Every structure is written in structure tokens, then in C-alpha cells.
């Protein structure tokens, strides 16, 4: 079983739609949960991250963590064509794997006008 | 966040040759990492580049194939040695800035091996 699972999509939505992106993970030791956005032919950029369970909002983006289910989500409200990118969830290891990020496969999102 | 640059941005190389990729950061950072991203796939960690000591490699990656240097706190290189078409990929360096949970990535080096 992979440490982090993410549906690769692709996901295609009209402008203004609410987008829901999700990941599941297997390691209950994960404490930080991160979302990266990667535009075509660019490196991933850190979008937002949360610590432990709960929600975190940043503008149109909301990250949600449910540690009991080992399930994390990223919601994008009022989606824009500029949100078209691949979204990767990631979780940093700890202990002997300190610094190592475990990535999902990424979900490719297209927002059409 | 740290600003990271990589050179070259892309290259086309012949089988059997080697390519050295440079990663430069605009501030001193403790931890630097090298990742590989194959087409349609997620990021796979190759190694952690430690300043003043040997790199720590992940399972499936060896120093002879991917030698890494980390001469100071702002610079690292990754060499892809004796390349084959299977090495065609995007190679990314990243740094851990404020705490090891947050990593910031360079723009990547797109390598094609023919």
C-alpha cells in the first residue's frame, strides 16, 4: 500500500464551480498535511498546509483534515481558469524520515471559461 | 520563502553520457533534497543533500548513478551518470526553510535522453 493515495483525474469543471480534491494516507504518524500546485512545466509551489485535524481557509482555498479517516481535502471555491494545474497532496515524514515528503500522484484540474 | 534556481532548465543528452544539474538558493538552508518526476507521475525523492557530509539516498537510488555534492548551505549539484532513456524525467531540487514540513521547489530540469 502506498503511503499517500490520490486520484489523478483528470478533473474538468466550468469556471465558478466548487472543486474538491482529495487524498488518503496510511501512516497515522503524519502530522502536517500540505497541498502543492504545479503548473505545466513549472516546479510545485506550496499552496497551503495544515497541522493535525481541522480546517484552514486561505481566500478561495480551504484545506480539511480528518485524521480519524486518514483523509484530507482541498476545496476551491469560485474556481478560475488560472486554477488549472496539477494539485499534489504531500505529508512530511518524521523520525528517521525527517524531511522526506510523501507525495500523492497529483490531480490534474482544468477549469474552462 | 526561499528563491531557488536550477541550471540547466532543460537538456537533451545522449545515452551513456552524464549531466550535472545545479541548484542555487538565495539564502542559507539546512536541508536540500533532489526529486525525480517522471511523466504523469508524482515526485520521487532521490536523496537528501547534507552540507558537509554524504548525501542520504532513498531505496532504489545509488550514489554511483546519482552523485550529489553540497559544498555549502546555498548550493548543491546532482549528476545523472551513464544515462539511459529511462532517466528521461524532470529533476527538481527543494529546500526546507521554516521547519522540515515546508519545502520549496526549484523550477526543475527537464532531461531527455536519446
Short mmCIF file of C-alpha atoms in Angstrom, two decimals:
data_model
loop_
_atom_site.label_atom_id
_atom_site.label_comp_id
_atom_site.label_asym_id
_atom_site.label_seq_id
_atom_site.Cartn_x
_atom_site.Cartn_y
_atom_site.Cartn_z
CA UNK A 1 0.00 0.00 0.00
CA UNK A 2 1.30 3.42 -0.93
CA UNK A 3 1.77 5.96 1.84
CA UNK A 4 -0.40 8.52 0.05
CA UNK A 5 -3.13 7.84 -2.49
CA UNK A 6 -4.61 10.47 -4.78
CA UNK A 7 -6.92 10.13 -7.75
CA UNK A 8 -5.01 11.51 -10.75
CA UNK A 9 -8.17 12.65 -12.53
CA UNK A 10 -8.24 14.47 -14.86
CA UNK A 11 -10.91 16.73 -13.45
CA UNK A 12 -12.59 19.28 -15.69
CA UNK A 13 -15.01 21.89 -14.33
CA UNK A 14 -16.61 25.12 -15.53
CA UNK A 15 -15.46 28.45 -14.18
CA UNK A 16 -17.15 29.28 -10.90
CA UNK A 17 -17.56 25.66 -9.81
CA UNK A 18 -16.54 24.36 -6.41
CA UNK A 19 -13.71 21.88 -6.75
CA UNK A 20 -12.99 19.12 -4.28
CA UNK A 21 -9.60 17.39 -4.33
CA UNK A 22 -8.85 14.50 -2.00
CA UNK A 23 -6.12 12.25 -0.68
CA UNK A 24 -5.99 9.32 1.66
CA UNK A 25 -2.97 8.19 3.60
CA UNK A 26 -1.94 5.16 5.59
CA UNK A 27 0.59 6.44 8.13
CA UNK A 28 -1.14 7.63 11.28
CA UNK A 29 2.07 9.37 12.36
CA UNK A 30 1.64 12.10 9.74
CA UNK A 31 1.00 15.42 11.46
CA UNK A 32 1.36 18.02 8.70
CA UNK A 33 -0.68 17.95 5.52
CA UNK A 34 0.28 20.04 2.56
CA UNK A 35 -1.09 20.96 -0.81
CA UNK A 36 1.14 21.91 -3.71
CA UNK A 37 0.07 23.38 -7.01
CA UNK A 38 2.11 22.65 -10.10
CA UNK A 39 1.57 24.49 -13.33
CA UNK A 40 2.69 22.86 -16.54
CA UNK A 41 6.48 22.92 -16.93
CA UNK A 42 6.97 24.52 -13.50
CA UNK A 43 8.08 23.28 -10.11
CA UNK A 44 5.48 22.63 -7.40
CA UNK A 45 4.57 25.62 -5.26
CA UNK A 46 3.35 25.28 -1.71
CA UNK A 47 -0.29 26.34 -1.66
CA UNK A 48 -1.15 25.76 1.98
CA UNK A 49 -0.69 23.34 4.80
CA UNK A 50 -2.48 22.31 7.96
CA UNK A 51 -1.34 20.77 11.18
CA UNK A 52 -3.31 17.86 12.64
CA UNK A 53 -7.08 17.78 12.16
CA UNK A 54 -9.40 20.60 11.26
CA UNK A 55 -9.91 23.20 8.58
CA UNK A 56 -7.79 26.02 7.28
CA UNK A 57 -9.00 28.71 4.92
CA UNK A 58 -6.96 30.96 2.66
CA UNK A 59 -9.02 33.04 0.27
CA UNK A 60 -10.84 30.72 -2.11
CA UNK A 61 -8.98 27.68 -0.80
CA UNK A 62 -9.93 25.52 2.18
CA UNK A 63 -7.88 22.59 3.40
CA UNK A 64 -9.56 20.00 5.55
CA UNK A 65 -8.04 17.13 7.51
CA UNK A 66 -9.84 14.18 9.06
CA UNK A 67 -7.20 12.17 10.88
CA UNK A 68 -9.70 9.59 12.11
CA UNK A 69 -10.39 8.64 8.49
CA UNK A 70 -6.88 9.44 7.23
CA UNK A 71 -8.49 11.65 4.63
CA UNK A 72 -7.60 15.15 3.51
CA UNK A 73 -9.33 17.53 1.13
CA UNK A 74 -8.71 20.76 -0.68
CA UNK A 75 -11.72 22.81 -1.73
CA UNK A 76 -11.51 25.59 -4.30
CA UNK A 77 -14.44 27.97 -4.39
CA UNK A 78 -15.34 30.09 -7.39
CA UNK A 79 -12.77 28.27 -9.48
CA UNK A 80 -10.95 30.24 -12.17
CA UNK A 81 -9.20 29.20 -15.37
CA UNK A 82 -5.97 30.27 -13.66
CA UNK A 83 -6.54 27.44 -11.16
CA UNK A 84 -5.90 24.94 -13.96
CA UNK A 85 -2.91 22.97 -12.71
CA UNK A 86 -1.95 19.71 -11.07
CA UNK A 87 -2.60 19.62 -7.33
CA UNK A 88 -0.46 17.36 -5.19
CA UNK A 89 -1.00 16.47 -1.59
CA UNK A 90 2.09 15.78 0.49
CA UNK A 91 2.93 14.80 4.02
CA UNK A 92 6.31 15.09 5.72
CA UNK A 93 7.74 12.10 7.50
CA UNK A 94 9.22 12.26 10.94
CA UNK A 95 11.78 10.43 12.99
CA UNK A 96 14.19 8.56 10.71
CA UNK A 97 12.42 10.01 7.66
CA UNK A 98 12.67 13.59 8.85
CA UNK A 99 12.44 15.93 5.91
CA UNK A 100 11.09 13.37 3.50
CA UNK A 101 7.87 14.39 1.78
CA UNK A 102 5.42 11.69 0.75
CA UNK A 103 3.51 12.86 -2.31
CA UNK A 104 0.29 11.77 -3.90
CA UNK A 105 0.24 11.30 -7.67
CA UNK A 106 -1.43 14.65 -8.18
CA UNK A 107 -4.83 15.52 -9.62
CA UNK A 108 -4.88 17.36 -12.91
CA UNK A 109 -7.51 20.10 -12.84
CA UNK A 110 -8.83 22.08 -15.80
CA UNK A 111 -11.20 24.99 -15.26
CA UNK A 112 -12.79 26.07 -18.51
CA UNK A 113 -14.27 29.53 -19.09
CA UNK B 1 10.11 31.61 1.10
CA UNK B 2 13.47 30.83 -0.46
CA UNK B 3 14.05 31.54 -4.14
CA UNK B 4 15.54 28.56 -5.93
CA UNK B 5 17.09 28.40 -9.36
CA UNK B 6 18.22 25.41 -11.37
CA UNK B 7 20.53 25.01 -14.31
CA UNK B 8 20.06 23.87 -16.96
CA UNK B 9 16.31 24.26 -17.36
CA UNK B 10 16.30 21.53 -19.97
CA UNK B 11 18.71 19.36 -21.89
CA UNK B 12 18.76 16.59 -24.45
CA UNK B 13 21.56 14.12 -23.84
CA UNK B 14 22.86 11.01 -25.49
CA UNK B 15 22.80 7.62 -23.92
CA UNK B 16 25.90 6.85 -21.86
CA UNK B 17 26.78 10.45 -21.05
CA UNK B 18 26.41 12.33 -17.77
CA UNK B 19 24.69 15.57 -16.87
CA UNK B 20 25.23 17.73 -13.80
CA UNK B 21 22.29 19.79 -12.58
CA UNK B 22 22.90 22.79 -10.36
CA UNK B 23 20.62 24.12 -7.64
CA UNK B 24 21.18 27.57 -6.15
CA UNK B 25 19.24 29.06 -3.24
CA UNK B 26 19.15 32.72 -2.33
CA UNK B 27 19.54 32.04 1.40
CA UNK B 28 21.24 29.53 3.63
CA UNK B 29 19.15 26.43 4.21
CA UNK B 30 19.79 23.35 6.27
CA UNK B 31 18.17 20.70 4.15
CA UNK B 32 18.17 20.30 0.40
CA UNK B 33 16.52 17.49 -1.50
CA UNK B 34 16.56 16.09 -5.02
CA UNK B 35 13.41 14.65 -6.58
CA UNK B 36 12.56 13.00 -9.84
CA UNK B 37 9.21 13.41 -11.56
CA UNK B 38 8.59 11.05 -14.44
CA UNK B 39 5.89 11.85 -16.99
CA UNK B 40 2.43 11.58 -15.48
CA UNK B 41 3.86 10.51 -12.14
CA UNK B 42 4.32 12.09 -8.77
CA UNK B 43 7.55 13.20 -7.21
CA UNK B 44 10.00 10.58 -6.02
CA UNK B 45 12.72 11.56 -3.57
CA UNK B 46 16.18 10.63 -4.81
CA UNK B 47 18.27 11.83 -1.89
CA UNK B 48 18.77 14.36 0.85
CA UNK B 49 21.82 16.55 0.28
CA UNK B 50 23.57 17.20 3.57
CA UNK B 51 26.07 20.00 3.89
CA UNK B 52 29.45 18.69 4.99
CA UNK B 53 28.54 15.03 4.75
CA UNK B 54 27.50 12.43 2.21
CA UNK B 55 24.03 12.52 0.75
CA UNK B 56 21.40 10.14 2.07
CA UNK B 57 19.85 8.10 -0.74
CA UNK B 58 16.38 6.61 -0.92
CA UNK B 59 15.78 3.00 -1.74
CA UNK B 60 16.37 2.36 -5.43
CA UNK B 61 18.84 5.22 -5.89
CA UNK B 62 22.60 4.82 -5.57
CA UNK B 63 25.50 7.21 -5.31
CA UNK B 64 27.29 5.83 -8.37
CA UNK B 65 24.32 6.69 -10.56
CA UNK B 66 23.30 9.96 -8.87
CA UNK B 67 26.32 11.53 -7.17
CA UNK B 68 25.42 14.64 -5.20
CA UNK B 69 27.53 17.47 -3.89
CA UNK B 70 26.61 20.03 -1.23
CA UNK B 71 29.62 22.29 -0.78
CA UNK B 72 27.79 24.98 1.21
CA UNK B 73 24.40 25.98 2.57
CA UNK B 74 23.16 27.60 -0.65
CA UNK B 75 24.25 25.23 -3.42
CA UNK B 76 24.00 21.62 -4.50
CA UNK B 77 24.54 19.56 -7.63
CA UNK B 78 23.04 16.31 -8.82
CA UNK B 79 24.77 14.32 -11.54
CA UNK B 80 22.87 11.78 -13.59
CA UNK B 81 25.55 9.35 -14.72
CA UNK B 82 25.72 6.91 -17.63
CA UNK B 83 22.29 7.97 -18.77
CA UNK B 84 19.72 5.77 -20.44
CA UNK B 85 16.31 6.73 -21.90
CA UNK B 86 14.73 5.60 -18.62
CA UNK B 87 16.41 8.59 -16.95
CA UNK B 88 14.31 10.96 -19.03
CA UNK B 89 12.47 12.92 -16.39
CA UNK B 90 12.13 16.22 -14.60
CA UNK B 91 14.65 16.65 -11.82
CA UNK B 92 13.73 19.03 -9.03
CA UNK B 93 15.62 20.34 -6.07
CA UNK B 94 13.85 21.56 -2.98
CA UNK B 95 14.80 23.16 0.29
CA UNK B 96 13.31 23.00 3.75
CA UNK B 97 13.04 26.50 5.07
CA UNK B 98 10.93 27.09 8.16
CA UNK B 99 10.74 23.66 9.64
CA UNK B 100 11.09 20.45 7.71
CA UNK B 101 7.39 20.34 6.92
CA UNK B 102 7.55 23.12 4.39
CA UNK B 103 9.57 22.51 1.28
CA UNK B 104 10.04 24.87 -1.61
CA UNK B 105 10.91 23.70 -5.08
CA UNK B 106 13.04 24.91 -7.89
CA UNK B 107 11.62 25.16 -11.42
CA UNK B 108 13.03 21.78 -12.42
CA UNK B 109 15.37 20.47 -15.10
CA UNK B 110 13.69 18.63 -17.94
CA UNK B 111 16.01 15.90 -19.16
CA UNK B 112 15.54 13.88 -22.31
CA UNK B 113 17.91 11.02 -23.04
CA UNK B 114 18.08 9.75 -26.60
#
